Amino acid sequence: MKKVLLLPIAAAALGLAACSDKAQNETSQAADAVAADADATMGEAADDVSAASDRAFDSAENGIDRAGDAIGNAADDAGRAIDRTADDAGRAVDRGTRETGREMERVGNDLQN
């Protein structure tokens, strides 16, 4: 099978050897142009992949930022709720203390009379 492949390659080499200098130059220039196009295409593809990666990372970063903000907001809301509850409890204790004091004073007055 290797001999079968060598035959067309040898024929192509002989054909190229028989070409004029002008034809060889044109073939070389065409090969250079194809190589340059392939190189440019690969460069553009690499740039596209890089840009897509940057967008994906930016999107992920924004999602993490939004999640952090939501957690911070929830913590702030919880803190405010705790403060309100503590304030309500403090007012209830104050009312209970005042009412107890008034009741003790009334009982004391009743005992004196």
mmCIF file of N, CA and C in Angstrom:
data_model
loop_
_atom_site.group_PDB
_atom_site.id
_atom_site.type_symbol
_atom_site.label_atom_id
_atom_site.label_comp_id
_atom_site.label_asym_id
_atom_site.label_seq_id
_atom_site.Cartn_x
_atom_site.Cartn_y
_atom_site.Cartn_z
ATOM 1 N N MET A 1 0.832 -1.185 0.000
ATOM 2 C CA MET A 1 0.000 0.000 0.000
ATOM 3 C C MET A 1 0.871 1.241 0.000
ATOM 4 N N LYS A 2 2.019 1.194 0.671
ATOM 5 C CA LYS A 2 2.906 2.341 0.689
ATOM 6 C C LYS A 2 3.427 2.654 -0.700
ATOM 7 N N LYS A 3 3.667 1.613 -1.471
ATOM 8 C CA LYS A 3 4.157 1.819 -2.841
ATOM 9 C C LYS A 3 3.091 2.486 -3.694
ATOM 10 N N VAL A 4 1.838 2.181 -3.411
ATOM 11 C CA VAL A 4 0.742 2.773 -4.170
ATOM 12 C C VAL A 4 0.656 4.270 -3.887
ATOM 13 N N LEU A 5 0.908 4.679 -2.669
ATOM 14 C CA LEU A 5 0.872 6.091 -2.312
ATOM 15 C C LEU A 5 2.085 6.844 -2.851
ATOM 16 N N LEU A 6 3.196 6.161 -2.941
ATOM 17 C CA LEU A 6 4.408 6.820 -3.414
ATOM 18 C C LEU A 6 4.315 7.185 -4.894
ATOM 19 N N LEU A 7 3.602 6.406 -5.643
ATOM 20 C CA LEU A 7 3.495 6.656 -7.085
ATOM 21 C C LEU A 7 2.851 8.008 -7.393
ATOM 22 N N PRO A 8 1.694 8.363 -6.804
ATOM 23 C CA PRO A 8 1.112 9.680 -7.093
ATOM 24 C C PRO A 8 1.983 10.821 -6.580
ATOM 25 N N ILE A 9 2.640 10.606 -5.450
ATOM 26 C CA ILE A 9 3.502 11.651 -4.899
ATOM 27 C C ILE A 9 4.681 11.891 -5.830
ATOM 28 N N ALA A 10 5.270 10.823 -6.339
ATOM 29 C CA ALA A 10 6.394 10.953 -7.270
ATOM 30 C C ALA A 10 5.947 11.645 -8.552
ATOM 31 N N ALA A 11 4.749 11.309 -9.018
ATOM 32 C CA ALA A 11 4.229 11.939 -10.241
ATOM 33 C C ALA A 11 4.010 13.429 -10.015
ATOM 34 N N ALA A 12 3.492 13.793 -8.837
ATOM 35 C CA ALA A 12 3.268 15.204 -8.533
ATOM 36 C C ALA A 12 4.593 15.946 -8.442
ATOM 37 N N ALA A 13 5.595 15.311 -7.849
ATOM 38 C CA ALA A 13 6.907 15.943 -7.735
ATOM 39 C C ALA A 13 7.515 16.163 -9.108
ATOM 40 N N LEU A 14 7.388 15.195 -9.966
ATOM 41 C CA LEU A 14 7.904 15.356 -11.341
ATOM 42 C C LEU A 14 7.136 16.455 -12.061
ATOM 43 N N GLY A 15 5.850 16.524 -11.840
ATOM 44 C CA GLY A 15 5.032 17.557 -12.478
ATOM 45 C C GLY A 15 5.459 18.940 -12.007
ATOM 46 N N LEU A 16 5.738 19.080 -10.719
ATOM 47 C CA LEU A 16 6.186 20.366 -10.201
ATOM 48 C C LEU A 16 7.569 20.722 -10.727
ATOM 49 N N ALA A 17 8.405 19.725 -10.868
ATOM 50 C CA ALA A 17 9.752 19.974 -11.386
ATOM 51 C C ALA A 17 9.694 20.453 -12.820
ATOM 52 N N ALA A 18 8.698 19.994 -13.527
ATOM 53 C CA ALA A 18 8.563 20.377 -14.928
ATOM 54 C C ALA A 18 7.940 21.753 -15.088
ATOM 55 N N CYS A 19 7.345 22.306 -14.033
ATOM 56 C CA CYS A 19 6.694 23.618 -14.108
ATOM 57 C C CYS A 19 7.746 24.713 -14.315
ATOM 58 N N SER A 20 7.279 25.780 -14.910
ATOM 59 C CA SER A 20 8.166 26.917 -15.128
ATOM 60 C C SER A 20 8.402 27.644 -13.812
ATOM 61 N N ASP A 21 9.391 28.508 -13.787
ATOM 62 C CA ASP A 21 9.649 29.304 -12.582
ATOM 63 C C ASP A 21 8.445 30.162 -12.214
ATOM 64 N N LYS A 22 7.773 30.691 -13.249
ATOM 65 C CA LYS A 22 6.607 31.532 -12.988
ATOM 66 C C LYS A 22 5.507 30.720 -12.302
ATOM 67 N N ALA A 23 5.251 29.533 -12.782
ATOM 68 C CA ALA A 23 4.220 28.680 -12.195
ATOM 69 C C ALA A 23 4.601 28.295 -10.769
ATOM 70 N N GLN A 24 5.868 28.013 -10.547
ATOM 71 C CA GLN A 24 6.312 27.659 -9.202
ATOM 72 C C GLN A 24 6.161 28.849 -8.250
ATOM 73 N N ASN A 25 6.479 30.053 -8.727
ATOM 74 C CA ASN A 25 6.314 31.255 -7.909
ATOM 75 C C ASN A 25 4.843 31.505 -7.574
ATOM 76 N N GLU A 26 3.987 31.322 -8.584
ATOM 77 C CA GLU A 26 2.554 31.528 -8.355
ATOM 78 C C GLU A 26 2.021 30.505 -7.357
ATOM 79 N N THR A 27 2.499 29.269 -7.490
ATOM 80 C CA THR A 27 2.089 28.219 -6.556
ATOM 81 C C THR A 27 2.581 28.546 -5.156
ATOM 82 N N SER A 28 3.791 29.017 -5.050
ATOM 83 C CA SER A 28 4.350 29.392 -3.752
ATOM 84 C C SER A 28 3.577 30.561 -3.147
ATOM 85 N N GLN A 29 3.261 31.548 -3.977
ATOM 86 C CA GLN A 29 2.497 32.707 -3.489
ATOM 87 C C GLN A 29 1.093 32.292 -3.035
ATOM 88 N N ALA A 30 0.481 31.384 -3.813
ATOM 89 C CA ALA A 30 -0.847 30.902 -3.441
ATOM 90 C C ALA A 30 -0.780 30.147 -2.104
ATOM 91 N N ALA A 31 0.260 29.348 -1.930
ATOM 92 C CA ALA A 31 0.423 28.620 -0.667
ATOM 93 C C ALA A 31 0.642 29.599 0.483
ATOM 94 N N ASP A 32 1.437 30.636 0.225
ATOM 95 C CA ASP A 32 1.653 31.652 1.263
ATOM 96 C C ASP A 32 0.342 32.358 1.619
ATOM 97 N N ALA A 33 -0.460 32.653 0.596
ATOM 98 C CA ALA A 33 -1.737 33.325 0.831
ATOM 99 C C ALA A 33 -2.672 32.428 1.655
ATOM 100 N N VAL A 34 -2.700 31.148 1.319
ATOM 101 C CA VAL A 34 -3.541 30.203 2.065
ATOM 102 C C VAL A 34 -3.063 30.129 3.511
ATOM 103 N N ALA A 35 -1.750 30.072 3.699
ATOM 104 C CA ALA A 35 -1.195 30.008 5.055
ATOM 105 C C ALA A 35 -1.535 31.287 5.832
ATOM 106 N N ALA A 36 -1.426 32.439 5.176
ATOM 107 C CA ALA A 36 -1.750 33.701 5.838
ATOM 108 C C ALA A 36 -3.234 33.756 6.212
ATOM 109 N N ASP A 37 -4.103 33.301 5.301
ATOM 110 C CA ASP A 37 -5.542 33.273 5.595
ATOM 111 C C ASP A 37 -5.841 32.338 6.766
ATOM 112 N N ALA A 38 -5.196 31.188 6.762
ATOM 113 C CA ALA A 38 -5.409 30.234 7.858
ATOM 114 C C ALA A 38 -4.927 30.834 9.176
ATOM 115 N N ASP A 39 -3.790 31.517 9.139
ATOM 116 C CA ASP A 39 -3.259 32.142 10.345
ATOM 117 C C ASP A 39 -4.204 33.235 10.849
ATOM 118 N N ALA A 40 -4.718 34.053 9.930
ATOM 119 C CA ALA A 40 -5.650 35.120 10.319
ATOM 120 C C ALA A 40 -6.931 34.531 10.886
ATOM 121 N N THR A 41 -7.424 33.467 10.278
ATOM 122 C CA THR A 41 -8.647 32.816 10.759
ATOM 123 C C THR A 41 -8.441 32.248 12.160
ATOM 124 N N MET A 42 -7.288 31.642 12.388
ATOM 125 C CA MET A 42 -6.993 31.093 13.712
ATOM 126 C C MET A 42 -6.885 32.228 14.747
ATOM 127 N N GLY A 43 -6.275 33.339 14.329
ATOM 128 C CA GLY A 43 -6.177 34.489 15.231
ATOM 129 C C GLY A 43 -7.543 35.033 15.594
ATOM 130 N N GLU A 44 -8.426 35.147 14.589
ATOM 131 C CA GLU A 44 -9.783 35.629 14.846
ATOM 132 C C GLU A 44 -10.541 34.659 15.744
ATOM 133 N N ALA A 45 -10.356 33.363 15.508
ATOM 134 C CA ALA A 45 -11.030 32.360 16.339
ATOM 135 C C ALA A 45 -10.544 32.459 17.786
ATOM 136 N N ALA A 46 -9.250 32.631 17.961
ATOM 137 C CA ALA A 46 -8.705 32.764 19.317
ATOM 138 C C ALA A 46 -9.256 34.022 19.990
ATOM 139 N N ASP A 47 -9.349 35.112 19.232
ATOM 140 C CA ASP A 47 -9.915 36.349 19.788
ATOM 141 C C ASP A 47 -11.380 36.157 20.175
ATOM 142 N N ASP A 48 -12.138 35.445 19.310
ATOM 143 C CA ASP A 48 -13.554 35.192 19.604
ATOM 144 C C ASP A 48 -13.710 34.360 20.874
ATOM 145 N N VAL A 49 -12.881 33.334 21.010
ATOM 146 C CA VAL A 49 -12.941 32.478 22.205
ATOM 147 C C VAL A 49 -12.583 33.292 23.451
ATOM 148 N N SER A 50 -11.566 34.127 23.324
ATOM 149 C CA SER A 50 -11.159 34.968 24.459
ATOM 150 C C SER A 50 -12.280 35.929 24.851
ATOM 151 N N ALA A 51 -12.903 36.547 23.855
ATOM 152 C CA ALA A 51 -13.997 37.483 24.142
ATOM 153 C C ALA A 51 -15.180 36.757 24.780
ATOM 154 N N ALA A 52 -15.505 35.567 24.286
ATOM 155 C CA ALA A 52 -16.615 34.794 24.855
ATOM 156 C C ALA A 52 -16.295 34.396 26.297
ATOM 157 N N SER A 53 -15.062 34.022 26.543
ATOM 158 C CA SER A 53 -14.648 33.668 27.914
ATOM 159 C C SER A 53 -14.765 34.876 28.837
ATOM 160 N N ASP A 54 -14.315 36.020 28.356
ATOM 161 C CA ASP A 54 -14.413 37.243 29.166
ATOM 162 C C ASP A 54 -15.864 37.561 29.510
ATOM 163 N N ARG A 55 -16.753 37.422 28.508
ATOM 164 C CA ARG A 55 -18.176 37.698 28.765
ATOM 165 C C ARG A 55 -18.744 36.707 29.780
ATOM 166 N N ALA A 56 -18.360 35.441 29.660
ATOM 167 C CA ALA A 56 -18.862 34.425 30.597
ATOM 168 C C ALA A 56 -18.381 34.713 32.014
ATOM 169 N N PHE A 57 -17.103 35.055 32.153
ATOM 170 C CA PHE A 57 -16.578 35.366 33.488
ATOM 171 C C PHE A 57 -17.219 36.627 34.055
ATOM 172 N N ASP A 58 -17.430 37.638 33.205
ATOM 173 C CA ASP A 58 -18.093 38.859 33.665
ATOM 174 C C ASP A 58 -19.508 38.561 34.142
ATOM 175 N N SER A 59 -20.205 37.729 33.386
ATOM 176 C CA SER A 59 -21.572 37.360 33.757
ATOM 177 C C SER A 59 -21.589 36.615 35.090
ATOM 178 N N ALA A 60 -20.660 35.690 35.262
ATOM 179 C CA ALA A 60 -20.581 34.942 36.523
ATOM 180 C C ALA A 60 -20.248 35.880 37.683
ATOM 181 N N GLU A 61 -19.322 36.791 37.450
ATOM 182 C CA GLU A 61 -18.946 37.745 38.492
ATOM 183 C C GLU A 61 -20.130 38.626 38.879
ATOM 184 N N ASN A 62 -20.902 39.068 37.876
ATOM 185 C CA ASN A 62 -22.079 39.896 38.158
ATOM 186 C C ASN A 62 -23.114 39.110 38.957
ATOM 187 N N GLY A 63 -23.276 37.831 38.618
ATOM 188 C CA GLY A 63 -24.213 36.986 39.363
ATOM 189 C C GLY A 63 -23.793 36.831 40.815
ATOM 190 N N ILE A 64 -22.510 36.642 41.032
ATOM 191 C CA ILE A 64 -22.001 36.523 42.401
ATOM 192 C C ILE A 64 -22.191 37.838 43.155
ATOM 193 N N ASP A 65 -21.936 38.957 42.472
ATOM 194 C CA ASP A 65 -22.142 40.267 43.107
ATOM 195 C C ASP A 65 -23.602 40.459 43.509
ATOM 196 N N ARG A 66 -24.520 40.079 42.614
ATOM 197 C CA ARG A 66 -25.954 40.236 42.921
ATOM 198 C C ARG A 66 -26.349 39.335 44.094
ATOM 199 N N ALA A 67 -25.808 38.126 44.120
ATOM 200 C CA ALA A 67 -26.113 37.220 45.236
ATOM 201 C C ALA A 67 -25.587 37.800 46.543
ATOM 202 N N GLY A 68 -24.376 38.353 46.505
ATOM 203 C CA GLY A 68 -23.813 38.982 47.709
ATOM 204 C C GLY A 68 -24.648 40.155 48.168
ATOM 205 N N ASP A 69 -25.113 40.954 47.215
ATOM 206 C CA ASP A 69 -25.972 42.092 47.562
ATOM 207 C C ASP A 69 -27.280 41.605 48.198
ATOM 208 N N ALA A 70 -27.851 40.550 47.640
ATOM 209 C CA ALA A 70 -29.110 40.023 48.183
ATOM 210 C C ALA A 70 -28.905 39.503 49.599
ATOM 211 N N ILE A 71 -27.788 38.824 49.835
ATOM 212 C CA ILE A 71 -27.496 38.332 51.183
ATOM 213 C C ILE A 71 -27.308 39.505 52.143
ATOM 214 N N GLY A 72 -26.586 40.529 51.689
ATOM 215 C CA GLY A 72 -26.384 41.717 52.524
ATOM 216 C C GLY A 72 -27.700 42.405 52.847
ATOM 217 N N ASN A 73 -28.576 42.508 51.853
ATOM 218 C CA ASN A 73 -29.883 43.143 52.081
ATOM 219 C C ASN A 73 -30.719 42.327 53.068
ATOM 220 N N ALA A 74 -30.678 41.001 52.918
ATOM 221 C CA ALA A 74 -31.439 40.138 53.839
ATOM 222 C C ALA A 74 -30.900 40.278 55.264
ATOM 223 N N ALA A 75 -29.584 40.356 55.394
ATOM 224 C CA ALA A 75 -28.992 40.530 56.729
ATOM 225 C C ALA A 75 -29.393 41.879 57.322
ATOM 226 N N ASP A 76 -29.398 42.924 56.492
ATOM 227 C CA ASP A 76 -29.830 44.242 56.973
ATOM 228 C C ASP A 76 -31.283 44.203 57.436
ATOM 229 N N ASP A 77 -32.147 43.556 56.629
ATOM 230 C CA ASP A 77 -33.567 43.444 56.996
ATOM 231 C C ASP A 77 -33.724 42.690 58.316
ATOM 232 N N ALA A 78 -32.964 41.602 58.467
ATOM 233 C CA ALA A 78 -33.036 40.824 59.706
ATOM 234 C C ALA A 78 -32.562 41.662 60.886
ATOM 235 N N GLY A 79 -31.510 42.420 60.699
ATOM 236 C CA GLY A 79 -31.011 43.292 61.771
ATOM 237 C C GLY A 79 -32.039 44.318 62.187
ATOM 238 N N ARG A 80 -32.722 44.925 61.211
ATOM 239 C CA ARG A 80 -33.762 45.913 61.531
ATOM 240 C C ARG A 80 -34.921 45.253 62.274
ATOM 241 N N ALA A 81 -35.288 44.045 61.860
ATOM 242 C CA ALA A 81 -36.383 43.335 62.529
ATOM 243 C C ALA A 81 -36.007 43.009 63.974
ATOM 244 N N ILE A 82 -34.772 42.598 64.183
ATOM 245 C CA ILE A 82 -34.301 42.304 65.546
ATOM 246 C C ILE A 82 -34.317 43.575 66.393
ATOM 247 N N ASP A 83 -33.870 44.686 65.812
ATOM 248 C CA ASP A 83 -33.882 45.965 66.543
ATOM 249 C C ASP A 83 -35.311 46.354 66.936
ATOM 250 N N ARG A 84 -36.248 46.203 65.985
ATOM 251 C CA ARG A 84 -37.647 46.560 66.288
ATOM 252 C C ARG A 84 -38.197 45.668 67.402
ATOM 253 N N THR A 85 -37.871 44.382 67.330
ATOM 254 C CA THR A 85 -38.356 43.449 68.360
ATOM 255 C C THR A 85 -37.765 43.791 69.715
ATOM 256 N N ALA A 86 -36.475 44.114 69.749
ATOM 257 C CA ALA A 86 -35.836 44.493 71.014
ATOM 258 C C ALA A 86 -36.449 45.780 71.560
ATOM 259 N N ASP A 87 -36.720 46.733 70.669
ATOM 260 C CA ASP A 87 -37.361 47.984 71.103
ATOM 261 C C ASP A 87 -38.749 47.710 71.675
ATOM 262 N N ASP A 88 -39.518 46.853 70.982
ATOM 263 C CA ASP A 88 -40.857 46.503 71.466
ATOM 264 C C ASP A 88 -40.770 45.827 72.835
ATOM 265 N N ALA A 89 -39.805 44.916 72.998
ATOM 266 C CA ALA A 89 -39.640 44.224 74.286
ATOM 267 C C ALA A 89 -39.254 45.218 75.370
ATOM 268 N N GLY A 90 -38.385 46.151 75.055
ATOM 269 C CA GLY A 90 -37.982 47.174 76.023
ATOM 270 C C GLY A 90 -39.160 48.018 76.459
ATOM 271 N N ARG A 91 -39.994 48.417 75.520
ATOM 272 C CA ARG A 91 -41.190 49.210 75.857
ATOM 273 C C ARG A 91 -42.148 48.390 76.714
ATOM 274 N N ALA A 92 -42.278 47.104 76.402
ATOM 275 C CA ALA A 92 -43.168 46.249 77.193
ATOM 276 C C ALA A 92 -42.653 46.123 78.626
ATOM 277 N N VAL A 93 -41.356 45.974 78.797
ATOM 278 C CA VAL A 93 -40.774 45.893 80.149
ATOM 279 C C VAL A 93 -41.009 47.206 80.889
ATOM 280 N N ASP A 94 -40.784 48.331 80.182
ATOM 281 C CA ASP A 94 -41.011 49.640 80.817
ATOM 282 C C ASP A 94 -42.463 49.783 81.268
ATOM 283 N N ARG A 95 -43.409 49.406 80.424
ATOM 284 C CA ARG A 95 -44.832 49.496 80.778
ATOM 285 C C ARG A 95 -45.123 48.596 81.990
ATOM 286 N N GLY A 96 -44.592 47.386 81.934
ATOM 287 C CA GLY A 96 -44.819 46.456 83.058
ATOM 288 C C GLY A 96 -44.239 46.992 84.356
ATOM 289 N N THR A 97 -43.067 47.602 84.281
ATOM 290 C CA THR A 97 -42.440 48.178 85.475
ATOM 291 C C THR A 97 -43.278 49.317 86.018
ATOM 292 N N ARG A 98 -43.752 50.197 85.138
ATOM 293 C CA ARG A 98 -44.591 51.329 85.572
ATOM 294 C C ARG A 98 -45.887 50.822 86.204
ATOM 295 N N GLU A 99 -46.511 49.872 85.558
ATOM 296 C CA GLU A 99 -47.775 49.351 86.074
ATOM 297 C C GLU A 99 -47.560 48.664 87.429
ATOM 298 N N THR A 100 -46.455 47.936 87.557
ATOM 299 C CA THR A 100 -46.146 47.277 88.833
ATOM 300 C C THR A 100 -45.904 48.319 89.916
ATOM 301 N N GLY A 101 -45.181 49.364 89.565
ATOM 302 C CA GLY A 101 -44.920 50.443 90.529
ATOM 303 C C GLY A 101 -46.202 51.115 90.965
ATOM 304 N N ARG A 102 -47.094 51.395 90.016
ATOM 305 C CA ARG A 102 -48.370 52.032 90.350
ATOM 306 C C ARG A 102 -49.209 51.116 91.252
ATOM 307 N N GLU A 103 -49.196 49.845 90.909
ATOM 308 C CA GLU A 103 -49.983 48.894 91.699
ATOM 309 C C GLU A 103 -49.417 48.780 93.112
ATOM 310 N N MET A 104 -48.095 48.773 93.232
ATOM 311 C CA MET A 104 -47.480 48.715 94.566
ATOM 312 C C MET A 104 -47.809 49.979 95.366
ATOM 313 N N GLU A 105 -47.801 51.103 94.687
ATOM 314 C CA GLU A 105 -48.137 52.365 95.345
ATOM 315 C C GLU A 105 -49.587 52.344 95.810
ATOM 316 N N ARG A 106 -50.499 51.848 94.996
ATOM 317 C CA ARG A 106 -51.919 51.764 95.358
ATOM 318 C C ARG A 106 -52.111 50.850 96.564
ATOM 319 N N VAL A 107 -51.404 49.691 96.505
ATOM 320 C CA VAL A 107 -51.507 48.754 97.636
ATOM 321 C C VAL A 107 -50.953 49.408 98.905
ATOM 322 N N GLY A 108 -49.848 50.094 98.791
ATOM 323 C CA GLY A 108 -49.267 50.802 99.948
ATOM 324 C C GLY A 108 -50.230 51.831 100.499
ATOM 325 N N ASN A 109 -50.871 52.590 99.644
ATOM 326 C CA ASN A 109 -51.856 53.582 100.083
ATOM 327 C C ASN A 109 -53.034 52.904 100.765
ATOM 328 N N ASP A 110 -53.474 51.781 100.234
ATOM 329 C CA ASP A 110 -54.596 51.055 100.841
ATOM 330 C C ASP A 110 -54.222 50.568 102.235
ATOM 331 N N LEU A 111 -52.958 50.165 102.383
ATOM 332 C CA LEU A 111 -52.522 49.649 103.700
ATOM 333 C C LEU A 111 -52.473 50.783 104.736
ATOM 334 N N GLN A 112 -52.162 51.974 104.283
ATOM 335 C CA GLN A 112 -52.081 53.115 105.206
ATOM 336 C C GLN A 112 -53.465 53.564 105.613
ATOM 337 N N ASN A 113 -54.404 53.412 104.824
ATOM 338 C CA ASN A 113 -55.765 53.896 105.126
ATOM 339 C C ASN A 113 -56.548 52.881 105.838
#
